[in-house]
Amino acid sequence: MLNLAIIGGGPAGLAAGLYATRGGLKDVVLFELGMPGGQITGSSEIENYPGVATIMDGLSFMQPWLEQCFRFGLKQESKKVVKVVKNKDQSFSIFTDSGDEFKAKAIILATGSEPRKAGFKGENEFFGKGVSTCATCDGFFYKNKEVAVLGGGDTALEEAIYLTNIVSKVYLIHRREGFRAAPITVEKAKKNPKIEFVLNAVVDEVYGDKSGVTGVRVKFNDGKTKELKVPGIFTFVGLNVRNSIIKNDDKFICNTNETGQVEVDLKMQTSIKGLFAAGDIRQDAPKQVVSAAGDGAVAALSAMSYIENLH
Ligand code: FAD
Ligand code: NAP
């Protein structure tokens, strides 16, 4: 039986792994379906992590986290967890997509969140063929071309600014005049001569041919439409929490709020004893690397205390 299973290897899961193993806990396993690092590895730059004054891309930023936490004995299972169940003997069972079952005394759920779909016509059809949710991954395909970016949050504006280093022009499509993004980022985007704002508008349709996207039709709030002849559109319209593994027969095994975020107390304890949640998955998460890491540390300390008091 494992002492602790950490599910998800983003900033929350890695920080939890570091605190648990460095704190002396044995048999701690991190389950991660891909490369550890989390969503920030898809970011073009991070400049708001305290103590790290150098601006760097998300992948480089997370590299030392991996080295540091595996140094203290954290083990990794490169597997996707599909279900978590609490057993009658108080232990948990963790089921993976390769059919394995692992047992653990406690679990830290750190599965984070993933890009939300915007819901326009052509979004699924052209996903990966001109519709993208990752500027660092796909921006280079549009070198010296015009692209569209959809959204008015931090991600949309930051990634639009990043894209201007590669592309000739960015149409920033947003459904209203005001922005959710930080004012400093909005100012930076407004000053950028390569960004043209297309406001009070949504994407009506993305269309194309066998080669991929050839254009985007935007629809303004007054009903008028406009064609943007671009080969690519990046959509950044928010995030959905990844909570499917705590669903059993369509019901969550612990309390969640109306958007499916996991309810926790100040110790990151969920409504199920021994099940902790940290990072973007939890209610009221500020969705920042620094807070995810803080949550992970808190959850690890709480899990250790829980395990110590089990009899
Ligand atoms: P995530 O980073 O989402 O990590 C979750 C991990 O769990 C992933 O690695 C995933 O593969 C894994 N996982 C999920 N489900 C399973 C499963 N079933 N089995 C196994 N593994 C699973 N924050 C900042 O502070 N500053 C920034 O500048 C900043 N820029 C950003 C730019 C972009 C483009 C994006 C998308 C986000 C940005 N953020 C930024 C937000 C920040 O990245 C997140 O708040 C943070 O990564 C959340 O960490 P997390 O560990 O909770 O979850
Ligand atoms: P977000 O803050 O939720 O913003 C999503 C944006 O998309 C909003 O402007 C929203 O419009 C728009 N939108 C939503 N659905 C839409 C649809 N169907 N069609 C068109 N537009 C739609 O998401 P995010 O920018 O991905 O950020 C997520 C979290 O990560 C935030 O908490 C953010 O602060 C954080 N983050 C932080 C940093 C940083 O610290 N530097 C960087 C990136 C992300 P409305 O505004 O009208 O609702």
Tab-separated table of C-alpha atoms and ligand atoms in Angstrom:
chain	number	residue	atom	x	y	z
A	1	MET	CA	0.000	0.000	0.000
A	2	LEU	CA	1.280	3.472	-0.898
A	3	ASN	CA	1.309	6.072	1.805
A	4	LEU	CA	0.387	8.896	-0.559
A	5	ALA	CA	-0.749	9.060	-4.168
A	6	ILE	CA	-0.479	12.460	-5.843
A	7	ILE	CA	-2.534	12.691	-9.009
A	8	GLY	CA	-1.299	15.332	-11.447
A	9	GLY	CA	2.243	16.612	-11.947
A	10	GLY	CA	1.689	20.362	-12.357
A	11	PRO	CA	2.956	22.963	-9.869
A	12	ALA	CA	0.512	21.744	-7.186
A	13	GLY	CA	1.383	18.049	-7.538
A	14	LEU	CA	5.124	18.645	-7.776
A	15	ALA	CA	5.171	20.938	-4.744
A	16	ALA	CA	3.160	18.324	-2.824
A	17	GLY	CA	5.651	15.643	-3.884
A	18	LEU	CA	8.575	17.760	-2.735
A	19	TYR	CA	7.072	18.527	0.675
A	20	ALA	CA	5.926	14.959	1.326
A	21	THR	CA	9.197	13.245	0.376
A	22	ARG	CA	11.501	15.865	1.860
A	23	GLY	CA	9.366	15.653	4.995
A	24	GLY	CA	10.360	11.985	5.244
A	25	LEU	CA	7.241	10.246	3.940
A	26	LYS	CA	8.054	6.987	2.103
A	27	ASP	CA	6.101	5.359	-0.724
A	28	VAL	CA	4.859	8.544	-2.332
A	29	VAL	CA	3.885	8.171	-5.984
A	30	LEU	CA	3.063	10.880	-8.504
A	31	PHE	CA	0.635	9.807	-11.225
A	32	GLU	CA	1.015	11.913	-14.367
A	33	LEU	CA	-0.492	11.159	-17.751
A	34	GLY	CA	2.164	13.054	-19.710
A	35	MET	CA	5.316	15.022	-19.022
A	36	PRO	CA	5.175	16.548	-15.536
A	37	GLY	CA	5.060	20.351	-15.422
A	38	GLY	CA	1.394	21.147	-15.963
A	39	GLN	CA	-0.303	23.833	-18.042
A	40	ILE	CA	2.360	26.439	-17.471
A	41	THR	CA	4.689	24.432	-19.748
A	42	GLY	CA	2.497	25.653	-22.628
A	43	SER	CA	3.023	29.298	-21.678
A	44	SER	CA	5.342	31.529	-23.657
A	45	GLU	CA	6.524	33.359	-20.572
A	46	ILE	CA	6.122	33.626	-16.842
A	47	GLU	CA	7.175	36.738	-15.010
A	48	ASN	CA	5.155	36.717	-11.781
A	49	TYR	CA	6.652	33.883	-9.751
A	50	PRO	CA	8.225	35.457	-6.658
A	51	GLY	CA	11.985	35.179	-6.514
A	52	VAL	CA	12.401	34.363	-10.187
A	53	ALA	CA	13.306	37.700	-11.747
A	54	THR	CA	14.288	36.299	-15.145
A	55	ILE	CA	11.384	36.050	-17.587
A	56	MET	CA	11.364	32.595	-19.136
A	57	ASP	CA	9.095	30.199	-21.004
A	58	GLY	CA	6.993	27.789	-18.959
A	59	LEU	CA	8.918	24.662	-19.959
A	60	SER	CA	12.284	26.064	-18.832
A	61	PHE	CA	10.623	27.431	-15.695
A	62	MET	CA	9.343	24.012	-14.599
A	63	GLN	CA	12.516	22.013	-15.359
A	64	PRO	CA	14.211	22.621	-11.965
A	65	TRP	CA	10.964	21.689	-10.180
A	66	LEU	CA	11.240	18.159	-11.568
A	67	GLU	CA	14.907	17.781	-10.659
A	68	GLN	CA	14.269	19.096	-7.166
A	69	CYS	CA	11.284	16.961	-6.208
A	70	PHE	CA	12.520	13.661	-7.646
A	71	ARG	CA	15.793	14.120	-5.719
A	72	PHE	CA	14.012	13.326	-2.430
A	73	GLY	CA	12.562	10.009	-3.504
A	74	LEU	CA	9.273	10.843	-5.202
A	75	LYS	CA	8.385	8.040	-7.602
A	76	GLN	CA	6.433	8.520	-10.813
A	77	GLU	CA	3.872	6.376	-12.578
A	78	SER	CA	3.405	7.680	-16.112
A	79	LYS	CA	-0.240	6.703	-16.177
A	80	LYS	CA	-3.587	8.335	-16.589
A	81	VAL	CA	-5.795	7.863	-13.564
A	82	VAL	CA	-9.379	7.122	-14.560
A	83	LYS	CA	-11.069	6.618	-11.203
A	84	VAL	CA	-10.543	7.079	-7.482
A	85	VAL	CA	-12.598	5.132	-4.931
A	86	LYS	CA	-12.642	5.220	-1.128
A	87	ASN	CA	-12.702	1.704	0.321
A	88	LYS	CA	-14.439	0.444	3.461
A	89	ASP	CA	-11.065	0.011	5.246
A	90	GLN	CA	-10.426	3.798	4.798
A	91	SER	CA	-7.834	3.215	2.044
A	92	PHE	CA	-8.260	4.515	-1.510
A	93	SER	CA	-8.091	2.619	-4.787
A	94	ILE	CA	-6.630	4.361	-7.811
A	95	PHE	CA	-7.507	2.872	-11.177
A	96	THR	CA	-5.470	3.721	-14.282
A	97	ASP	CA	-6.243	3.514	-17.980
A	98	SER	CA	-3.867	0.564	-18.324
A	99	GLY	CA	-6.104	-1.471	-16.003
A	100	ASP	CA	-3.922	-1.268	-12.868
A	101	GLU	CA	-5.225	-0.733	-9.378
A	102	PHE	CA	-3.023	0.973	-6.769
A	103	LYS	CA	-3.952	1.344	-3.106
A	104	ALA	CA	-3.014	4.367	-0.999
A	105	LYS	CA	-3.664	5.643	2.501
A	106	ALA	CA	-4.211	9.202	1.261
A	107	ILE	CA	-4.603	11.061	-2.025
A	108	ILE	CA	-3.788	14.557	-3.204
A	109	LEU	CA	-5.855	15.463	-6.202
A	110	ALA	CA	-3.932	17.950	-8.377
A	111	THR	CA	-5.327	17.359	-11.839
A	112	GLY	CA	-5.642	21.071	-12.647
A	113	SER	CA	-7.659	22.379	-15.543
A	114	GLU	CA	-7.757	22.349	-19.329
A	115	PRO	CA	-8.747	24.801	-22.098
A	116	ARG	CA	-12.483	25.317	-22.579
A	117	LYS	CA	-14.079	25.098	-26.011
A	118	ALA	CA	-15.568	28.359	-27.342
A	119	GLY	CA	-18.377	26.575	-29.143
A	120	PHE	CA	-18.230	28.133	-32.624
A	121	LYS	CA	-18.900	26.283	-35.868
A	122	GLY	CA	-15.769	24.586	-37.216
A	123	GLU	CA	-13.954	24.534	-33.853
A	124	ASN	CA	-13.803	20.737	-33.576
A	125	GLU	CA	-13.487	20.112	-37.302
A	126	PHE	CA	-10.387	22.333	-37.605
A	127	PHE	CA	-8.851	21.665	-34.192
A	128	GLY	CA	-5.164	21.020	-34.880
A	129	LYS	CA	-5.622	22.222	-38.461
A	130	GLY	CA	-5.673	25.946	-37.755
A	131	VAL	CA	-7.563	26.068	-34.473
A	132	SER	CA	-5.165	25.918	-31.528
A	133	THR	CA	-5.071	26.515	-27.772
A	134	CYS	CA	-1.270	26.788	-27.534
A	135	ALA	CA	0.667	29.700	-29.006
A	136	THR	CA	4.064	28.384	-27.929
A	137	CYS	CA	3.359	25.054	-29.626
A	138	ASP	CA	1.788	26.292	-32.867
A	139	GLY	CA	2.718	29.970	-33.269
A	140	PHE	CA	5.689	29.211	-35.475
A	141	PHE	CA	3.437	27.679	-38.176
A	142	TYR	CA	2.164	31.210	-38.862
A	143	LYS	CA	5.496	33.008	-39.220
A	144	ASN	CA	4.897	36.343	-40.998
A	145	LYS	CA	1.194	35.520	-41.466
A	146	GLU	CA	-1.907	37.056	-39.886
A	147	VAL	CA	-3.737	35.154	-37.132
A	148	ALA	CA	-6.734	35.636	-34.858
A	149	VAL	CA	-6.844	35.253	-31.074
A	150	LEU	CA	-10.131	34.808	-29.217
A	151	GLY	CA	-10.658	35.864	-25.585
A	152	GLY	CA	-10.182	38.764	-23.187
A	153	GLY	CA	-8.426	37.133	-20.221
A	154	ASP	CA	-4.763	37.040	-19.196
A	155	THR	CA	-4.023	34.067	-21.408
A	156	ALA	CA	-5.514	35.592	-24.572
A	157	LEU	CA	-3.743	38.924	-24.173
A	158	GLU	CA	-0.397	37.515	-23.078
A	159	GLU	CA	-0.368	34.960	-25.871
A	160	ALA	CA	-1.454	37.592	-28.422
A	161	ILE	CA	1.541	39.717	-27.394
A	162	TYR	CA	3.817	36.674	-27.665
A	163	LEU	CA	2.477	35.860	-31.144
A	164	THR	CA	3.382	39.343	-32.412
A	165	ASN	CA	7.040	38.268	-32.184
A	166	ILE	CA	6.334	35.672	-34.863
A	167	VAL	CA	3.325	36.679	-36.968
A	168	SER	CA	2.694	39.831	-39.022
A	169	LYS	CA	-0.618	40.721	-37.310
A	170	VAL	CA	-2.976	39.519	-34.575
A	171	TYR	CA	-6.720	40.183	-34.627
A	172	LEU	CA	-7.761	40.094	-30.974
A	173	ILE	CA	-11.433	39.133	-30.903
A	174	HIS	CA	-13.283	39.761	-27.661
A	175	ARG	CA	-16.997	39.787	-26.919
A	176	ARG	CA	-17.070	43.083	-24.995
A	177	GLU	CA	-15.077	46.333	-24.465
A	178	GLY	CA	-13.734	45.526	-20.991
A	179	PHE	CA	-11.102	42.888	-20.306
A	180	ARG	CA	-10.676	40.266	-17.614
A	181	ALA	CA	-6.891	40.418	-18.085
A	182	ALA	CA	-4.703	42.441	-15.702
A	183	PRO	CA	-4.687	46.171	-16.622
A	184	ILE	CA	-0.907	46.129	-17.140
A	185	THR	CA	-1.288	43.390	-19.754
A	186	VAL	CA	-4.184	45.181	-21.477
A	187	GLU	CA	-2.042	48.340	-21.705
A	188	LYS	CA	0.846	46.379	-23.178
A	189	ALA	CA	-1.428	44.822	-25.800
A	190	LYS	CA	-3.024	48.167	-26.687
A	191	LYS	CA	0.399	49.685	-27.288
A	192	ASN	CA	1.431	46.840	-29.585
A	193	PRO	CA	1.128	48.027	-33.210
A	194	LYS	CA	0.704	44.466	-34.496
A	195	ILE	CA	-2.516	43.865	-32.518
A	196	GLU	CA	-5.841	44.980	-33.990
A	197	PHE	CA	-8.726	44.776	-31.522
A	198	VAL	CA	-11.992	43.354	-32.818
A	199	LEU	CA	-14.299	44.112	-29.901
A	200	ASN	CA	-17.947	43.403	-29.119
A	201	ALA	CA	-17.662	40.404	-31.396
A	202	VAL	CA	-17.661	36.616	-31.237
A	203	VAL	CA	-16.524	33.985	-33.697
A	204	ASP	CA	-19.457	32.883	-35.815
A	205	GLU	CA	-17.603	30.290	-37.866
A	206	VAL	CA	-14.137	29.062	-38.724
A	207	TYR	CA	-13.962	27.620	-42.209
A	208	GLY	CA	-11.392	26.142	-44.519
A	209	ASP	CA	-10.509	23.318	-46.841
A	210	LYS	CA	-8.404	20.139	-46.795
A	211	SER	CA	-5.258	22.175	-46.039
A	212	GLY	CA	-6.825	23.708	-42.918
A	213	VAL	CA	-8.351	27.000	-41.845
A	214	THR	CA	-8.684	29.719	-44.488
A	215	GLY	CA	-10.838	32.224	-42.635
A	216	VAL	CA	-12.798	33.319	-39.585
A	217	ARG	CA	-16.207	34.968	-39.676
A	218	VAL	CA	-16.773	37.260	-36.714
A	219	LYS	CA	-20.175	38.479	-35.686
A	220	PHE	CA	-20.542	41.804	-33.883
A	221	ASN	CA	-23.082	42.351	-31.137
A	222	ASP	CA	-25.109	44.552	-33.529
A	223	GLY	CA	-25.483	41.598	-35.911
A	224	LYS	CA	-22.965	42.752	-38.539
A	225	THR	CA	-20.318	40.265	-39.688
A	226	LYS	CA	-16.740	40.527	-40.931
A	227	GLU	CA	-14.449	38.026	-42.666
A	228	LEU	CA	-10.860	37.689	-41.429
A	229	LYS	CA	-8.779	35.850	-44.019
A	230	VAL	CA	-6.452	34.140	-41.566
A	231	PRO	CA	-4.993	30.593	-41.631
A	232	GLY	CA	-5.045	30.236	-37.857
A	233	ILE	CA	-7.021	31.085	-34.741
A	234	PHE	CA	-5.904	30.658	-31.132
A	235	THR	CA	-8.737	30.305	-28.646
A	236	PHE	CA	-8.213	31.230	-24.982
A	237	VAL	CA	-11.699	31.361	-23.500
A	238	GLY	CA	-11.045	30.001	-20.026
A	239	LEU	CA	-10.586	26.669	-18.356
A	240	ASN	CA	-12.565	23.674	-17.118
A	241	VAL	CA	-11.395	21.736	-14.079
A	242	ARG	CA	-10.327	18.146	-14.667
A	243	ASN	CA	-12.547	16.377	-12.167
A	244	SER	CA	-13.749	13.273	-14.048
A	245	ILE	CA	-11.695	10.875	-11.902
A	246	ILE	CA	-13.699	11.706	-8.788
A	247	LYS	CA	-16.977	10.943	-10.535
A	248	ASN	CA	-18.591	7.611	-9.801
A	249	ASP	CA	-21.870	6.752	-11.533
A	250	ASP	CA	-22.230	10.440	-12.487
A	251	LYS	CA	-21.887	11.603	-8.859
A	252	PHE	CA	-18.809	13.210	-7.329
A	253	ILE	CA	-17.330	11.268	-4.410
A	254	CYS	CA	-16.657	14.541	-2.533
A	255	ASN	CA	-18.354	17.927	-2.408
A	256	THR	CA	-17.862	20.220	-5.403
A	257	ASN	CA	-19.287	23.633	-6.259
A	258	GLU	CA	-21.602	24.428	-9.187
A	259	THR	CA	-18.668	24.562	-11.654
A	260	GLY	CA	-17.239	21.245	-10.487
A	261	GLN	CA	-14.381	22.711	-8.464
A	262	VAL	CA	-13.555	20.633	-5.399
A	263	GLU	CA	-14.520	22.126	-2.054
A	264	VAL	CA	-11.661	22.206	0.466
A	265	ASP	CA	-10.943	23.685	3.858
A	266	LEU	CA	-7.820	25.674	4.739
A	267	LYS	CA	-5.876	22.397	5.023
A	268	MET	CA	-6.870	21.424	1.459
A	269	GLN	CA	-8.979	18.629	2.994
A	270	THR	CA	-12.019	17.693	0.911
A	271	SER	CA	-15.306	16.402	2.353
A	272	ILE	CA	-13.789	12.869	2.238
A	273	LYS	CA	-11.206	12.185	4.956
A	274	GLY	CA	-7.789	11.438	3.458
A	275	LEU	CA	-8.642	13.007	0.102
A	276	PHE	CA	-6.975	16.393	-0.400
A	277	ALA	CA	-7.174	18.736	-3.381
A	278	ALA	CA	-4.665	21.388	-4.474
A	279	GLY	CA	-4.210	23.929	-7.264
A	280	ASP	CA	-6.604	24.841	-10.075
A	281	ILE	CA	-8.941	21.943	-9.247
A	282	ARG	CA	-10.042	23.439	-5.936
A	283	GLN	CA	-12.765	25.990	-5.287
A	284	ASP	CA	-11.762	29.669	-5.513
A	285	ALA	CA	-8.324	28.823	-6.909
A	286	PRO	CA	-6.567	32.030	-8.018
A	287	LYS	CA	-5.190	29.948	-10.934
A	288	GLN	CA	-1.607	30.964	-10.440
A	289	VAL	CA	1.541	28.872	-10.258
A	290	VAL	CA	2.464	30.369	-6.908
A	291	SER	CA	-0.891	29.537	-5.316
A	292	ALA	CA	-0.956	26.039	-6.830
A	293	ALA	CA	2.484	25.384	-5.351
A	294	GLY	CA	1.351	26.779	-1.987
A	295	ASP	CA	-1.727	24.546	-2.035
A	296	GLY	CA	0.457	21.539	-2.849
A	297	ALA	CA	2.705	22.206	0.143
A	298	VAL	CA	-0.293	22.651	2.469
A	299	ALA	CA	-1.962	19.488	1.145
A	300	ALA	CA	1.227	17.449	1.634
A	301	LEU	CA	1.653	18.606	5.234
A	302	SER	CA	-2.023	17.870	5.956
A	303	ALA	CA	-1.819	14.439	4.302
A	304	MET	CA	1.244	13.538	6.371
A	305	SER	CA	-0.523	14.489	9.558
A	306	TYR	CA	-3.603	12.487	8.476
A	307	ILE	CA	-1.501	9.388	7.729
A	308	GLU	CA	0.346	9.680	11.040
A	309	ASN	CA	-2.947	9.679	12.929
A	310	LEU	CA	-4.422	6.670	11.115
A	311	HIS	CA	-4.792	3.527	13.170
B	1	FAD	P1	-1.993	21.934	-13.942
B	1	FAD	O1	-0.860	22.844	-14.224
B	1	FAD	O2	-3.183	21.960	-14.793
B	1	FAD	O3	-1.421	20.456	-13.816
B	1	FAD	C1	-2.256	19.325	-13.727
B	1	FAD	C2	-1.486	18.096	-14.182
B	1	FAD	O4	-2.289	16.953	-13.937
B	1	FAD	C3	-1.161	18.089	-15.670
B	1	FAD	O5	0.225	17.863	-15.853
B	1	FAD	C4	-2.015	16.944	-16.232
B	1	FAD	O6	-1.376	16.251	-17.297
B	1	FAD	C5	-2.162	16.042	-15.017
B	1	FAD	N1	-3.389	15.241	-15.048
B	1	FAD	C6	-4.656	15.696	-15.260
B	1	FAD	N2	-5.539	14.670	-15.189
B	1	FAD	C7	-4.808	13.556	-14.919
B	1	FAD	C8	-5.136	12.178	-14.748
B	1	FAD	N3	-6.406	11.757	-14.848
B	1	FAD	N4	-4.131	11.288	-14.496
B	1	FAD	C9	-2.841	11.707	-14.411
B	1	FAD	N5	-2.469	12.994	-14.583
B	1	FAD	C10	-3.436	13.907	-14.831
B	1	FAD	N6	0.051	31.286	-13.819
B	1	FAD	C11	0.915	32.172	-13.287
B	1	FAD	O7	1.088	32.228	-12.074
B	1	FAD	N7	1.654	32.987	-14.097
B	1	FAD	C12	1.571	32.952	-15.446
B	1	FAD	O8	2.250	33.726	-16.140
B	1	FAD	C13	0.676	32.030	-16.013
B	1	FAD	N8	0.576	31.949	-17.363
B	1	FAD	C14	-0.234	30.988	-17.914
B	1	FAD	C15	-0.261	30.862	-19.297
B	1	FAD	C16	-1.039	29.895	-19.885
B	1	FAD	C17	-1.037	29.763	-21.393
B	1	FAD	C18	-1.841	29.039	-19.077
B	1	FAD	C19	-2.693	27.971	-19.712
B	1	FAD	C20	-1.829	29.170	-17.693
B	1	FAD	C21	-1.029	30.139	-17.088
B	1	FAD	N9	-0.973	30.307	-15.701
B	1	FAD	C22	-0.090	31.198	-15.148
B	1	FAD	C23	-1.816	29.490	-14.799
B	1	FAD	C24	-1.006	28.281	-14.212
B	1	FAD	O9	-0.365	27.590	-15.247
B	1	FAD	C25	-1.946	27.346	-13.463
B	1	FAD	O10	-2.644	28.056	-12.467
B	1	FAD	C26	-1.158	26.202	-12.790
B	1	FAD	O11	-0.415	25.478	-13.734
B	1	FAD	C27	-2.090	25.245	-12.050
B	1	FAD	O12	-1.324	24.207	-11.531
B	1	FAD	P2	-1.971	22.804	-11.116
B	1	FAD	O13	-0.827	21.969	-10.637
B	1	FAD	O14	-3.124	23.022	-10.233
B	1	FAD	O15	-2.583	22.191	-12.444
B	2	NAP	P1	-10.435	33.646	-18.147
B	2	NAP	O1	-9.775	34.587	-17.215
B	2	NAP	O2	-11.583	32.840	-17.662
B	2	NAP	O3	-10.875	34.484	-19.430
B	2	NAP	C1	-11.593	33.880	-20.475
B	2	NAP	C2	-11.948	34.952	-21.502
B	2	NAP	O4	-12.619	34.330	-22.596
B	2	NAP	C3	-12.863	36.031	-20.947
B	2	NAP	O5	-12.450	37.283	-21.428
B	2	NAP	C4	-14.241	35.643	-21.503
B	2	NAP	O6	-15.041	36.754	-21.782
B	2	NAP	C5	-13.887	34.978	-22.808
B	2	NAP	N1	-14.830	33.924	-23.191
B	2	NAP	C6	-15.317	32.916	-22.426
B	2	NAP	N2	-16.104	32.099	-23.153
B	2	NAP	C7	-16.142	32.625	-24.399
B	2	NAP	C8	-16.775	32.217	-25.593
B	2	NAP	N3	-17.522	31.121	-25.656
B	2	NAP	N4	-16.594	32.983	-26.705
B	2	NAP	C9	-15.826	34.101	-26.649
B	2	NAP	N5	-15.185	34.519	-25.544
B	2	NAP	C10	-15.341	33.783	-24.431
B	2	NAP	O7	-9.376	32.552	-18.732
B	2	NAP	P2	-7.794	32.637	-18.956
B	2	NAP	O8	-7.408	33.891	-19.605
B	2	NAP	O9	-7.423	31.331	-19.582
B	2	NAP	O10	-7.221	32.648	-17.470
B	2	NAP	C11	-7.544	31.566	-16.581
B	2	NAP	C12	-6.906	31.824	-15.241
B	2	NAP	O11	-5.476	31.713	-15.336
B	2	NAP	C13	-7.228	33.226	-14.727
B	2	NAP	O12	-7.451	33.172	-13.351
B	2	NAP	C14	-5.961	33.989	-15.051
B	2	NAP	O13	-5.743	35.091	-14.197
B	2	NAP	C15	-4.869	32.913	-14.896
B	2	NAP	N6	-3.707	33.267	-15.712
B	2	NAP	C16	-2.802	34.084	-15.138
B	2	NAP	C17	-1.745	34.553	-15.874
B	2	NAP	C18	-0.761	35.452	-15.214
B	2	NAP	O14	-0.795	35.550	-13.998
B	2	NAP	N7	0.118	36.147	-15.906
B	2	NAP	C19	-1.618	34.201	-17.215
B	2	NAP	C20	-2.586	33.377	-17.779
B	2	NAP	C21	-3.643	32.932	-17.018
B	2	NAP	P3	-15.689	37.631	-20.584
B	2	NAP	O15	-14.558	38.388	-19.984
B	2	NAP	O16	-16.670	38.490	-21.291
B	2	NAP	O17	-16.311	36.639	-19.653
